[in-house]
Every structure is written in C-alpha cells, then in structure tokens.
Short mmCIF file of C-alpha atoms in Angstrom, two decimals:
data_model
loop_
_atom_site.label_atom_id
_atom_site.label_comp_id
_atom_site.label_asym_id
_atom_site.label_seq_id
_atom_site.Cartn_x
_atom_site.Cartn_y
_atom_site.Cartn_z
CA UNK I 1 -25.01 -8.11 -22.91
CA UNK I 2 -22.08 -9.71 -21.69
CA UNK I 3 -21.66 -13.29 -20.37
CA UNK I 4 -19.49 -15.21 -18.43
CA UNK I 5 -18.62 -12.44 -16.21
CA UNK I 6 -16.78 -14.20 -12.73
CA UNK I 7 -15.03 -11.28 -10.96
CA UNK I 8 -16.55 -7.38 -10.97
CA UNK I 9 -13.95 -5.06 -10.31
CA UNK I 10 -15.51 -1.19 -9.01
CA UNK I 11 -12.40 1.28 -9.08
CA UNK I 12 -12.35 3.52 -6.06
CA UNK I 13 -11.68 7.23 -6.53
CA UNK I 14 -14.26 8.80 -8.12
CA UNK I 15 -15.59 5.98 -9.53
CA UNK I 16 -17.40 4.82 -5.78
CA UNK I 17 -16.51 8.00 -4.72
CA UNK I 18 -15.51 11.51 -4.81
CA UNK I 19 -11.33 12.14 -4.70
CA UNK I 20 -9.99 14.04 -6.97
CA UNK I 21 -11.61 17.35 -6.58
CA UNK I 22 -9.83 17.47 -3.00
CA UNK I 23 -6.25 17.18 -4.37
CA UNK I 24 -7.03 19.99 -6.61
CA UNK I 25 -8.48 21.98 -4.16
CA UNK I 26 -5.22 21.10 -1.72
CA UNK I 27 -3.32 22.44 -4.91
CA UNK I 28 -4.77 25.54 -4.58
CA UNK I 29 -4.36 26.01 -0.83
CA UNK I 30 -0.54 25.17 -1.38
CA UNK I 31 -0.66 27.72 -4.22
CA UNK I 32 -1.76 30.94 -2.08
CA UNK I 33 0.80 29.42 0.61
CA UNK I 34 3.34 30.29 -2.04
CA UNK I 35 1.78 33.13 -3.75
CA UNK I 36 4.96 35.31 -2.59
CA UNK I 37 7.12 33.72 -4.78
CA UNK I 38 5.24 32.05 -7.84
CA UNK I 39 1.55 32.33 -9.52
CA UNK I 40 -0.62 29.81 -8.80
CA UNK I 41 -0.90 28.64 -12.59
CA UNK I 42 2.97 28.60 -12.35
CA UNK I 43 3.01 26.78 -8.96
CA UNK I 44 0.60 23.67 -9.48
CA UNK I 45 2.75 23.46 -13.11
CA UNK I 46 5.94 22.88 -10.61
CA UNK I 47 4.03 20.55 -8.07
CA UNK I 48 3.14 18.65 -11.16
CA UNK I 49 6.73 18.03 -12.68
CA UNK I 50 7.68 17.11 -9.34
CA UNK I 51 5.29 14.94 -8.56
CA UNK I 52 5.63 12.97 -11.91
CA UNK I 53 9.32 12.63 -10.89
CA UNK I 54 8.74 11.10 -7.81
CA UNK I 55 5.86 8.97 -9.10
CA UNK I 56 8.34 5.69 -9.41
CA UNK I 57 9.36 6.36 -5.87
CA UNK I 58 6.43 7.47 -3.93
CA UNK I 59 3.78 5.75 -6.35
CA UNK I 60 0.23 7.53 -5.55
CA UNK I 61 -1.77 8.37 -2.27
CA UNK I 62 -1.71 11.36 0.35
CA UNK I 63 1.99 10.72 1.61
CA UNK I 64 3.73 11.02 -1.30
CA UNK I 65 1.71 14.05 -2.45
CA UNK I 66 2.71 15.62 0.67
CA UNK I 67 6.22 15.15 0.27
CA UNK I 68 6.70 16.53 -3.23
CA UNK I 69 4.67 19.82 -2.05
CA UNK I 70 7.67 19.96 0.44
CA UNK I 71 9.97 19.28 -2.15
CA UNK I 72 8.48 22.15 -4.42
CA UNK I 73 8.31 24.92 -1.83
CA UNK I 74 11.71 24.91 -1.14
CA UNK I 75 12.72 24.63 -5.19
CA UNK I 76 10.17 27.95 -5.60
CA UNK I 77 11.09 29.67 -2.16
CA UNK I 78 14.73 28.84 -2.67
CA UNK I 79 14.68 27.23 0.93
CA UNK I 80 13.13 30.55 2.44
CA UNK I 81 9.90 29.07 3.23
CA UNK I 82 9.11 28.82 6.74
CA UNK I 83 8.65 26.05 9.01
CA UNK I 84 4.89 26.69 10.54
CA UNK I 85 3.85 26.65 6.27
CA UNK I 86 5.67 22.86 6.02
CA UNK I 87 3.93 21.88 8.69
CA UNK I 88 0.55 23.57 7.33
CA UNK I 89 1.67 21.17 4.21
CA UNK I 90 1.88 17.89 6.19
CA UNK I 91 -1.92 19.08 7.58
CA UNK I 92 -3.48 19.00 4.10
CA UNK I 93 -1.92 15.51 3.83
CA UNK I 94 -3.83 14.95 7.25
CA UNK I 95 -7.43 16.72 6.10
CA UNK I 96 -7.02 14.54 2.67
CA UNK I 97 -6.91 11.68 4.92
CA UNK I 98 -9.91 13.00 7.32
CA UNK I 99 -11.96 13.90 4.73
CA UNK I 100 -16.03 12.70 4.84
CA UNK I 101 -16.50 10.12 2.11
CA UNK I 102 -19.10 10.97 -0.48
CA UNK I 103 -20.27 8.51 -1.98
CA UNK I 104 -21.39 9.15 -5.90
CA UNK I 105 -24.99 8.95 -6.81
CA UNK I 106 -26.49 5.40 -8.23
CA UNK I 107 -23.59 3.42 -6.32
CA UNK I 108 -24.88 2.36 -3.35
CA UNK I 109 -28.22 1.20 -4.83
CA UNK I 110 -25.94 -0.53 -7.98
CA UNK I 111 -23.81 -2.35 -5.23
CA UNK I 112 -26.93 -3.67 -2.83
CA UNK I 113 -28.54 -5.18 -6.30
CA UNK I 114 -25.09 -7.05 -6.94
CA UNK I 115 -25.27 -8.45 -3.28
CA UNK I 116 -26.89 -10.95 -3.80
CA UNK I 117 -25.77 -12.41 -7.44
CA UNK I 118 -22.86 -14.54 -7.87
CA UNK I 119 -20.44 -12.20 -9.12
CA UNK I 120 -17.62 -11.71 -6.86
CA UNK I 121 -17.55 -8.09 -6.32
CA UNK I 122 -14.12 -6.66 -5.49
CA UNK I 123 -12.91 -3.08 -5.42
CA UNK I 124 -9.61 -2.35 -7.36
CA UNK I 125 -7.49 0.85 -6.86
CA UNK I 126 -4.37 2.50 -7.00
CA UNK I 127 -3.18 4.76 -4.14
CA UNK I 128 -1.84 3.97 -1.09
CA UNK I 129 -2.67 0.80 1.08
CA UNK I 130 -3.77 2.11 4.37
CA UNK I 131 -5.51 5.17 2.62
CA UNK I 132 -7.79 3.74 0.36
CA UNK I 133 -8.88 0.74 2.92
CA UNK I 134 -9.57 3.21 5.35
CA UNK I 135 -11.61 5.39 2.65
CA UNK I 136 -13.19 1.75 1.80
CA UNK I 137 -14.20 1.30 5.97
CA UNK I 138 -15.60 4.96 6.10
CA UNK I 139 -17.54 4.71 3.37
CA UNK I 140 -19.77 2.12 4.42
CA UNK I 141 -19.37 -0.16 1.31
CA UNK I 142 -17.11 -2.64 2.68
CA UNK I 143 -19.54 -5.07 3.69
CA UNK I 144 -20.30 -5.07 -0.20
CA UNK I 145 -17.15 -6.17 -1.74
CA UNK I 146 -15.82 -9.85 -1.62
CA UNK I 147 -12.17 -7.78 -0.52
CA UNK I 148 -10.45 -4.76 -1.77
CA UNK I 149 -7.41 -4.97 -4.36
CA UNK I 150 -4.26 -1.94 -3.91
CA UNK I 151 -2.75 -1.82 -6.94
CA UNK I 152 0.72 0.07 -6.58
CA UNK I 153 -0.47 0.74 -10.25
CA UNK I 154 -3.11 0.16 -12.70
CA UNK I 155 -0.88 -0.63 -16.25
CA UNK I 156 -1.05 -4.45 -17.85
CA UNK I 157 0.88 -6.47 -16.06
CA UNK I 158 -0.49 -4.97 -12.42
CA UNK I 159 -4.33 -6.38 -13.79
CA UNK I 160 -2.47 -9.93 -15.05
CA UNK I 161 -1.25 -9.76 -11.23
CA UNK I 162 -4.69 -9.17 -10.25
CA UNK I 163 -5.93 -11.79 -12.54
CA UNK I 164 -3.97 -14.32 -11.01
CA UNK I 165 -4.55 -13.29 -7.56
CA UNK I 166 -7.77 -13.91 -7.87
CA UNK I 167 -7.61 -16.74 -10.43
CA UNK I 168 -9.73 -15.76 -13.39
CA UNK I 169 -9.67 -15.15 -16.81
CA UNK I 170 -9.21 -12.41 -18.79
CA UNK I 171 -12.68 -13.00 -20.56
CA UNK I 172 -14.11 -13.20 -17.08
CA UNK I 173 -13.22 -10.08 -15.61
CA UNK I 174 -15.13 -6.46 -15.17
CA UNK I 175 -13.60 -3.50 -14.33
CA UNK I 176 -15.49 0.01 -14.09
CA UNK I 177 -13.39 3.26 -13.47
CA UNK I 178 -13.65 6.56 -14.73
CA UNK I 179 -10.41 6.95 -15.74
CA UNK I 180 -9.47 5.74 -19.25
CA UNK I 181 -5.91 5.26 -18.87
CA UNK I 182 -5.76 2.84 -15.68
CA UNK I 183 -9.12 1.51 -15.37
CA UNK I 184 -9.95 1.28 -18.91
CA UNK I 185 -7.36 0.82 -21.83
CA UNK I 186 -4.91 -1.82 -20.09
CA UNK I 187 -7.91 -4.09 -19.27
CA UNK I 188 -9.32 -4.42 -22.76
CA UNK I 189 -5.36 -4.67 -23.98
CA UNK I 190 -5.25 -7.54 -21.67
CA UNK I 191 -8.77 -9.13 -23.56
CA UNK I 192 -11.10 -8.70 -20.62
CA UNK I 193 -13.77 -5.98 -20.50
CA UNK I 194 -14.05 -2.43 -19.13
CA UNK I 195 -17.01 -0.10 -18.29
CA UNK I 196 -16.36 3.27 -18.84
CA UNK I 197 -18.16 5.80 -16.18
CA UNK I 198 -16.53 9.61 -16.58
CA UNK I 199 -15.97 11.50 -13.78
CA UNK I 200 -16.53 15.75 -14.00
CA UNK I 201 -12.74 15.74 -12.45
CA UNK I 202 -9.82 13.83 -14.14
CA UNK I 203 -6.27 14.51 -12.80
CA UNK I 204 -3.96 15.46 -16.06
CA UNK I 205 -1.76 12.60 -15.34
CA UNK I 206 -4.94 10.14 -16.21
CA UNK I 207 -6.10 11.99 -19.03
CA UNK I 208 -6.67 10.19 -22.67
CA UNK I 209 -8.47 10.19 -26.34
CA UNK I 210 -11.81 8.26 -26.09
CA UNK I 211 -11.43 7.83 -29.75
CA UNK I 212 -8.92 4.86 -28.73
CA UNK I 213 -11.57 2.94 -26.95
CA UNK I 214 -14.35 2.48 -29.50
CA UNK I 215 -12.43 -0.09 -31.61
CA UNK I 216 -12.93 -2.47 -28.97
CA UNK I 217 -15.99 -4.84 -28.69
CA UNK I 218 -15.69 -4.98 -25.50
CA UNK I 219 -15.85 -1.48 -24.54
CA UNK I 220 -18.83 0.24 -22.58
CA UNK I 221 -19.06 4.09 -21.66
CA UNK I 222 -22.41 4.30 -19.23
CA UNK I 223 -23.44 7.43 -17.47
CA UNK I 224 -24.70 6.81 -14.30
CA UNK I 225 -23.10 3.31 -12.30
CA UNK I 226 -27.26 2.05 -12.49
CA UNK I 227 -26.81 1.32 -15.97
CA UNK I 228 -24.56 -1.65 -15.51
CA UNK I 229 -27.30 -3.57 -15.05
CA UNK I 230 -27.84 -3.49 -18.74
CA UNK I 231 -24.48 -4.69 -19.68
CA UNK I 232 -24.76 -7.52 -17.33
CA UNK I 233 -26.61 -10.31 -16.40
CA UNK I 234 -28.46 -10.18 -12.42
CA UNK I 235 -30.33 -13.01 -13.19
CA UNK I 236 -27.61 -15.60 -12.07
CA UNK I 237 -29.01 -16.52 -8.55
CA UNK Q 1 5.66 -32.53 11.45
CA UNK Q 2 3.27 -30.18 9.99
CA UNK Q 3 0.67 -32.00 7.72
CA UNK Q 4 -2.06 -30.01 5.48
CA UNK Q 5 -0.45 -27.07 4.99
CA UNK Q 6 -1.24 -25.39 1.37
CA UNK Q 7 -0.67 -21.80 2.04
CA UNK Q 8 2.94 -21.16 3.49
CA UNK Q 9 3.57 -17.25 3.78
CA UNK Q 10 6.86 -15.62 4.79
CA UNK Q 11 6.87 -12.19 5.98
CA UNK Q 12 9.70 -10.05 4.40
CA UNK Q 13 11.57 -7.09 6.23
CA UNK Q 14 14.23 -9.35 8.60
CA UNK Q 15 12.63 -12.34 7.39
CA UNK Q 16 13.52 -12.50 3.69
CA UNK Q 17 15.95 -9.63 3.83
CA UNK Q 18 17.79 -6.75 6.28
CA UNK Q 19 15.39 -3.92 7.36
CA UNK Q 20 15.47 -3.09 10.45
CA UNK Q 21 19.27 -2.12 11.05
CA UNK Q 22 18.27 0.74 7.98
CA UNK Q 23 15.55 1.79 9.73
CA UNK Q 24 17.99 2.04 12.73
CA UNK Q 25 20.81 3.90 10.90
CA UNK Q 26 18.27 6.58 9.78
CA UNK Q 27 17.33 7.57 12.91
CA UNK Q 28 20.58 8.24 14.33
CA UNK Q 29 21.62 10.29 11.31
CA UNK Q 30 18.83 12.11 12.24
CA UNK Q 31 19.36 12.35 15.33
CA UNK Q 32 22.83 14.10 14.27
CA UNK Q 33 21.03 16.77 12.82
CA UNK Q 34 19.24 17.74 15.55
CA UNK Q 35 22.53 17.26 17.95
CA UNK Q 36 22.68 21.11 18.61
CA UNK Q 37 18.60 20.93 20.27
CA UNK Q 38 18.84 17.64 21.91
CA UNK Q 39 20.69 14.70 22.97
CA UNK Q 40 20.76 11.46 20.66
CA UNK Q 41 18.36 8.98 23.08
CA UNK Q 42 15.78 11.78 23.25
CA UNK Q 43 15.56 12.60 19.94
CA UNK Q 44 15.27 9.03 19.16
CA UNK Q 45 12.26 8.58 21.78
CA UNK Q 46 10.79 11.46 20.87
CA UNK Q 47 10.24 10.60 17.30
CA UNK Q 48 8.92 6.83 18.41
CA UNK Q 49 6.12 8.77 19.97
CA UNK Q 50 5.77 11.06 16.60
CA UNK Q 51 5.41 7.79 15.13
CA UNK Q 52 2.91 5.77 17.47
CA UNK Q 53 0.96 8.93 16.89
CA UNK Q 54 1.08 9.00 13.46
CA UNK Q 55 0.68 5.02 13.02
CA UNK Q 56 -3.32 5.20 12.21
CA UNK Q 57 -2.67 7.62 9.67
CA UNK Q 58 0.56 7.07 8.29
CA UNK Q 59 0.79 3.49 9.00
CA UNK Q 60 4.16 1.18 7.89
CA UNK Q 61 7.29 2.45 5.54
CA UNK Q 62 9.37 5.20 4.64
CA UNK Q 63 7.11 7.98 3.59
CA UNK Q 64 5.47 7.91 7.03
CA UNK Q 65 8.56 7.79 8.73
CA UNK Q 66 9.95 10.90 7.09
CA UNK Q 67 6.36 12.71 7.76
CA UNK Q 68 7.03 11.51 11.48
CA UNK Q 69 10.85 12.57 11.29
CA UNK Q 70 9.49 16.34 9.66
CA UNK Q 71 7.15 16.77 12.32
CA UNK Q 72 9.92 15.94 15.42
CA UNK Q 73 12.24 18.16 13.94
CA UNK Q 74 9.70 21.31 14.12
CA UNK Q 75 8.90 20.01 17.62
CA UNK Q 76 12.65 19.18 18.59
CA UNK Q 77 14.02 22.99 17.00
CA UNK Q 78 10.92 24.99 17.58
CA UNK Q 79 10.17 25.16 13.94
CA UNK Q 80 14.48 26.68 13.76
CA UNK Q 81 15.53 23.78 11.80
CA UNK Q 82 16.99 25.15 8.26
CA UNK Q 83 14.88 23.93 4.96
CA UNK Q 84 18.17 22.12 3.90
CA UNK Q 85 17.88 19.87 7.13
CA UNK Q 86 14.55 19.28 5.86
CA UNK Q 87 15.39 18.53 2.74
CA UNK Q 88 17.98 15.96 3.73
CA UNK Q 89 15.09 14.33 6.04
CA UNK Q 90 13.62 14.08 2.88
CA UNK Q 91 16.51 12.48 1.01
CA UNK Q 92 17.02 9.56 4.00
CA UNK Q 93 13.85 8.33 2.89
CA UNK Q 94 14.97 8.21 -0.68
CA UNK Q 95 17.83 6.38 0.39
CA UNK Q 96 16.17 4.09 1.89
CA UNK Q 97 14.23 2.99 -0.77
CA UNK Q 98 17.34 2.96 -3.11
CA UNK Q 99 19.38 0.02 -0.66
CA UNK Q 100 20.45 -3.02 -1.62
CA UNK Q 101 18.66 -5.78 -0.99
CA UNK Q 102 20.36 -8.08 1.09
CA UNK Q 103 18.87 -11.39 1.17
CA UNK Q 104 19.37 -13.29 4.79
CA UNK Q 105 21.39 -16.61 4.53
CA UNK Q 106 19.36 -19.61 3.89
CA UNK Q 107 16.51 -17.86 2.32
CA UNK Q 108 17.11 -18.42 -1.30
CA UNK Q 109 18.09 -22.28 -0.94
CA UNK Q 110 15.19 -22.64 1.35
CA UNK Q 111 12.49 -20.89 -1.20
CA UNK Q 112 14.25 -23.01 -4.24
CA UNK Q 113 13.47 -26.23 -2.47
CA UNK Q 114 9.57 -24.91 -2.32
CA UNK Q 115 9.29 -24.02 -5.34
CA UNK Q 116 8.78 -27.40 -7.01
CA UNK Q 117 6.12 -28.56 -4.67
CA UNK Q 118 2.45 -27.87 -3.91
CA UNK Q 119 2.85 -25.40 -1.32
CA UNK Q 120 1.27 -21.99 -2.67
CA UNK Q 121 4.60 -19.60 -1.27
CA UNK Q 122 3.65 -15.91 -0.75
CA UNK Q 123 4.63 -13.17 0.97
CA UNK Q 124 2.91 -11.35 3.72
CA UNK Q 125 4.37 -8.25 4.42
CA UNK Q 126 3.47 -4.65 6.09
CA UNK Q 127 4.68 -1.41 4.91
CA UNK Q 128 4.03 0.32 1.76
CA UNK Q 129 2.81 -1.43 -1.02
CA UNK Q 130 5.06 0.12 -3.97
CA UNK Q 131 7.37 -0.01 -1.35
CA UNK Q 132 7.29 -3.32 -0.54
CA UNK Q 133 6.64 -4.61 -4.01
CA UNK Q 134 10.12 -2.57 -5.71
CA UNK Q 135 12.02 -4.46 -2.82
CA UNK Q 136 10.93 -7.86 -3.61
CA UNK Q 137 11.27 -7.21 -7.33
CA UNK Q 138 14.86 -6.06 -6.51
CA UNK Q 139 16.25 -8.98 -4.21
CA UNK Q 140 15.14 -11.24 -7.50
CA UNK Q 141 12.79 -13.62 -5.63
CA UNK Q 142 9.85 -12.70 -7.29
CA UNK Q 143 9.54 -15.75 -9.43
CA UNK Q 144 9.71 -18.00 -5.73
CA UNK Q 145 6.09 -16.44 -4.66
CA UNK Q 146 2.48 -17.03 -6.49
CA UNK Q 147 2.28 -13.41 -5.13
CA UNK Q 148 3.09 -10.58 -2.57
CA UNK Q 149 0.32 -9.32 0.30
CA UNK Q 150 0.85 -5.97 1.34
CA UNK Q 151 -0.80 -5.56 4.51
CA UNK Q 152 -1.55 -2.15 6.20
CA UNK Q 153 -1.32 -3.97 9.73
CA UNK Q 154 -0.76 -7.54 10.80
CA UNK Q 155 -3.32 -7.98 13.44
CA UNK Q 156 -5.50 -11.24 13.67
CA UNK Q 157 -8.55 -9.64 11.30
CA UNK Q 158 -6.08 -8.70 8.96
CA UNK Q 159 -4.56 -12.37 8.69
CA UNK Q 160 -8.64 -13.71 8.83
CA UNK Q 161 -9.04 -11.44 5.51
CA UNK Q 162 -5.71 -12.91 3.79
CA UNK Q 163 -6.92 -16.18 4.37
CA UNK Q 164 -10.44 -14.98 2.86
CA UNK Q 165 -8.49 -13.31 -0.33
CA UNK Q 166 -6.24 -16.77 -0.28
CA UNK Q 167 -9.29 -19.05 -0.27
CA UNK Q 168 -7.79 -20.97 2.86
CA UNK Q 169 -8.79 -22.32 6.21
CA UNK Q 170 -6.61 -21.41 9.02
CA UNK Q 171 -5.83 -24.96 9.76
CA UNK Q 172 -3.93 -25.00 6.33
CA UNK Q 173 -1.90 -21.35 6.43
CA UNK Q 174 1.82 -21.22 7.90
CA UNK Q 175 3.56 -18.32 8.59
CA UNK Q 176 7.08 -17.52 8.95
CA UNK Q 177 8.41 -14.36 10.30
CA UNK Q 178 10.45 -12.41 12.83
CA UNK Q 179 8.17 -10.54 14.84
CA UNK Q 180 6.49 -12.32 17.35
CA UNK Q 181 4.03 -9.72 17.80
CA UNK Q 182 3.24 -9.18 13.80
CA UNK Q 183 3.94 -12.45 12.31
CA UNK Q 184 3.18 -14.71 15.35
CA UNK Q 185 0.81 -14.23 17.68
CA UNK Q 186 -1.84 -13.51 15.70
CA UNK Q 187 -1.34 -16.11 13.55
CA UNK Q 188 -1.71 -18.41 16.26
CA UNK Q 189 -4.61 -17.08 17.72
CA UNK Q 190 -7.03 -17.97 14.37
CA UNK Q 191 -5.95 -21.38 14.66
CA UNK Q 192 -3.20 -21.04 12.01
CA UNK Q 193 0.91 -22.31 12.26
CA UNK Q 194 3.50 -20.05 13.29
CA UNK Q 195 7.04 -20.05 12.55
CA UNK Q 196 9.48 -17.75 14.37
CA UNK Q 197 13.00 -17.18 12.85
CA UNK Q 198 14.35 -14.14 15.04
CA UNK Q 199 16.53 -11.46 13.73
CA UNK Q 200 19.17 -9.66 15.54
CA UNK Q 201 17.56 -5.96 15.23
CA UNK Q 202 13.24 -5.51 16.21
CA UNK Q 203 12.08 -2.50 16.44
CA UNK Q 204 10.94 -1.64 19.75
CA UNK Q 205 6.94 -1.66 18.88
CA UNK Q 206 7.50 -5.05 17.67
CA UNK Q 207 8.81 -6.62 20.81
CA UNK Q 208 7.06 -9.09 22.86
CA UNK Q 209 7.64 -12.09 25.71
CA UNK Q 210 8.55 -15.07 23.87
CA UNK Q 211 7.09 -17.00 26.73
CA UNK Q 212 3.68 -16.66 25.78
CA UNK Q 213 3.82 -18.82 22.94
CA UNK Q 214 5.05 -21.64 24.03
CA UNK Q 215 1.96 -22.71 25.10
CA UNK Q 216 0.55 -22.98 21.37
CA UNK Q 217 0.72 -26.26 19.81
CA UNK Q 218 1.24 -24.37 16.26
CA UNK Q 219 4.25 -22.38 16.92
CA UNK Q 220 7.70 -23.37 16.23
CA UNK Q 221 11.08 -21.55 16.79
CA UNK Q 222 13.83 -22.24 14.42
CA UNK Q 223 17.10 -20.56 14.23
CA UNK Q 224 17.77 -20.49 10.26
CA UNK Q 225 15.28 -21.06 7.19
CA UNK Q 226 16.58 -24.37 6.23
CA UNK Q 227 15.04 -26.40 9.85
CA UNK Q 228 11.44 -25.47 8.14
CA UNK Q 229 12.12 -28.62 5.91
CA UNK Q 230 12.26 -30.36 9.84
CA UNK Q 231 8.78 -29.03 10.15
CA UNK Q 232 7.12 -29.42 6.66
CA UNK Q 233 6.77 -32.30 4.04
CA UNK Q 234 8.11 -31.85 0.69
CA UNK Q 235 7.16 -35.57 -0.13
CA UNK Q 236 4.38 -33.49 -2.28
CA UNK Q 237 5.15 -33.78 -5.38
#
C-alpha cells in the first residue's frame, strides 16, 4: 500500500481511453491509398521512419501525423500522387480528431471513487495541446480531474517539469499509463511511483522489456484501472 | 502602482520575441506559388478563411497553418498544384520552426531585474506546445520563468483555468502582452491586470479597438518592457 500519495496522475491515450487502434487503422487506409506503388507492410515501415524523423519537429498528435503521411506519399509515389488522395490524407487527420471517445472499462467508476478523496487528480499526456483537451471535454471526464497536463513529451526531465508545476515531490506523485516507456520507466527513474495498466495496442515507438520494471519497489502492473484502489489509500477524507 | 501582484505572466510571440512578421513572410511566399491561379491579396484572404475554418480543429502554430496553406492551394489550383509545390508548403513550416529567435529590446534586462524578486514570472503563450516550448528554450530565457503555459486559446475560461493550475486569485495575476484581444481583454474581464506593449505587425484576427479598455482600472499601456518597473514594486525582496 502506498502512502503519502499528493498528486494522481491518469495518462490519457489508452490509458482513460481508446487511441491507438485508430492511428493504426488510419495506417492502413493510407496504405491501400498507396497500394499502386508500395505493399502495405512496406508502406507503414516508410510512414514510420518518417515519422520518427520528424518526431523532434512535429512532436506527437494528429497534425504532425498528417504531415509526414504527406511527406511519405510523395517519397513512395515519386511526387505522382494526386491531389484529391492528399487531401483524403488531411481528412483522416480530421476523422482522428472527430472520432467518438471510448472510454475504457473500470475508469469512469475508478475516477467518481477518487472524487471525493484528497488526492489531486490530474490527467498527464503527450500529444498535441488542443487535441487531447478536446478528447479530455468529449469524454466527459473533465469535471474529474483537478486540470489536465500536455506534455510535449513524457522522458525525465518533462515529469521534473511537471513536478514543479505542480509543486510536489517525487515520493508524492502517481502516475498510471499503459505505456512503459513514457508513463512508466522515467517516473520511477525520477523516485516517484508508477502503475502499470497494459493496453491490447502499443505503438512500436513506445514499446519496452517489462523485465526492467520489476527491480523497482515502487513498481505496480494492475489489470483493470479498479484495482488501484488496492495500491492506494481512499480512506483520506 | 500595482500592489499584490504574485503571478506576473508575459505572453511570448511579439511580446518576448518576433513572430508575427514570419508568419507574414510565409504567406506571401506562398502566395508566389500560387501567382499563376490568383492574385497575391486573394490568395492571402482566401487562406485567412482556410484558417478561421480550420481554427477549432487545428488551432495556433505552424502545423495548422501548413494544413490550412495545403488545403487553399487544392482550392486556389483546382487540385493542379504540382506535389513539389506541396512539398515546399511543407518545408515553410519547417522553416519556420528552424528561425532565430530574436528577442525584442528591453526584454532580457527587464526579465533579469525580476528574477531576484518574489514575483512567480511565467509565460503564457498560444500555439503549439513543442512549438512553443523549442522557441523559448532557444531564445535562452528559460532560466527567467518558474515555467511556460501553453494555451490552446486565450479566452477568459482559459485564463480562469491558468489561474486554477497557478493557485492564484485574479486580483494577484498580471499579464503582459501584445494582443489586445488575446492577452488583454480577457484578462481584464476576470478581474485580473493587463499590460499592453504593442508590436508593429498583429495579425488581423488579433485586432481590436484600443478604446475599449480604457475604461478598466487594471489595464496599462506602455511602449517598451522597462516602464513595467513604473507599474510594479520590486521593493520585494
């Protein structure tokens, strides 16, 4: 059981709710609009390498996902690629953004029984600003969190930010994510604590060994979000 | 004189450093390469309505301007315009992420003279977070601000929740900026201080009659950083 907890952190994307199986599936759709040229296992390969070249630049979120699609049809069409199929690209970036927001099971009822402790409950995610606080005002959670954190990325020093944004301590932080490598390893390097929920969909790019995790104390892995409530304490108001 | 301030925030395109005039430059080079389909003003207008259009979705910064600059071109050329043009659309937006950062006189002696007092100095800035965060990291006045707010809009609940994340009344919160309709008025109407410092360049959707603030006891209009010490103590410390 762990004490002291101050500040609760939920990631977003398929951790509150589902995200990732919609870029794949736009991967596909910009696969068959290239299946002239390329295979599709050869295609989403490209997109890939392209988009970890821009990642610097364009950091994460619809936009920038959009514009290295661009940037990959013309490198596998050679420029022949038409202009109605670009502007079929910026639409996916446009459905991504329209898309219902499913909210993953056990969250809502995890989120209604922190309400009313004294945790302050925030939500902390990567992706683009205007994106994710939309997702956040869709979803119906909003009223939940204390305020939503958009993290241009999720490595060390981005949580010691956080940290001191919202002035607490390492030992008094929380974060739950699904994905090892942003929500998980930098937050126990940092000495605060980090609940591990896996997700059926994990883009490559967030991909790690779980055998790196179970040296630290304060690691959990839970299955469904309702099981929080034995790691922490409700018991505080 | 201003007493009880404790949060003083300073919006950054125009404010801290140039923006604007980039901005301005890009869309005339774009305009160029549309120069066989249409003449420079109505390419220009035509793509400020792409944009308003886009705004909800898109919101503030580069990647949304070149989606908005893709989607005129198709419009402008009837989906004619070659996949190099495109490309090179592309490519201004990369550009103007890689620009100097050209920090407005009187900024950095004014933030040096802040930095040894009580005042907690932070930015409040739209646009893209990564962004927005790579140019403040550039320009090397990182180390002057507690910390940077990326905000997806600057409209009077968006200010409300920065005061929430900031722990601050709006009695106590001073904001300095060159948009009277972004860093201003809003300000102003939750009770907070306003600071205008114009800039030469505002983009059109930014605009707004400087007459109706003079009515606010909280505003102020100065004409370079340094007349904020007129308005402030510094006696804190």
């Amino acid at each position: 059981m762990l004490a002291n907890i101050k500040v609760i952190a939920f990631d977003a994307d398929d951790t509150l709710w589902v995200n990732e199986p919609y870029y794949r599936e736009t991967e596909y759709k910009f696969a068959e609009l290239l299946s002239e040229y390329i295979s599709e296992k050869e295609c989403i390969d490209k997109l890939f390498k392209v988009e970890m070249q821009n990642l610097k630049l364009y950091g994460y979120g619809a936009k920038g996902f959009v514009l290295s699609m661009i940037e990959t049809a013309f490198q596998i069409s050679d420029y022949k690629i038409s202009g109605k199929s670009i502007e079929q690209i910026i639409n996916f970036g446009k459905e991504l953004n329209n898309k219902i927001i499913d909210i993953l099971p056990g969250v809502k009822d995890l989120l209604s029984k922190l309400k009313n402790t004294d945790y302050k409950i925030i939500t902390a995610t990567k992706g683009d600003l205007l994106d994710q606080e939309r997702k956040l005002k869709k979803s119906g959670l909003a009223p939940f969190f204390h305020h939503i954190e958009v993290m241009s990325n999720k490595k060390e020093d981005d949580y010691l930010k956080l940290l001191k944004r919202c002035d607490v301590k390492p030992e008094n932080f929380l974060m739950i994510g699904n994905s090892l490598m942003s929500d998980i390893l930098p937050v126990l390097k940092i000495g605060s604590n980090a609940v591990f929920v896996p997700f059926h969909t994990t883009w490559i790019h967030e991909e790690a060994d779980e055998n790196e995790f179970v040296k630290y104390d304060n690691y959990y892995k839970i299955k469904n979000p309702a099981e929080i409530l034995n790691i922490i304490n409700l018991s505080k108001k």
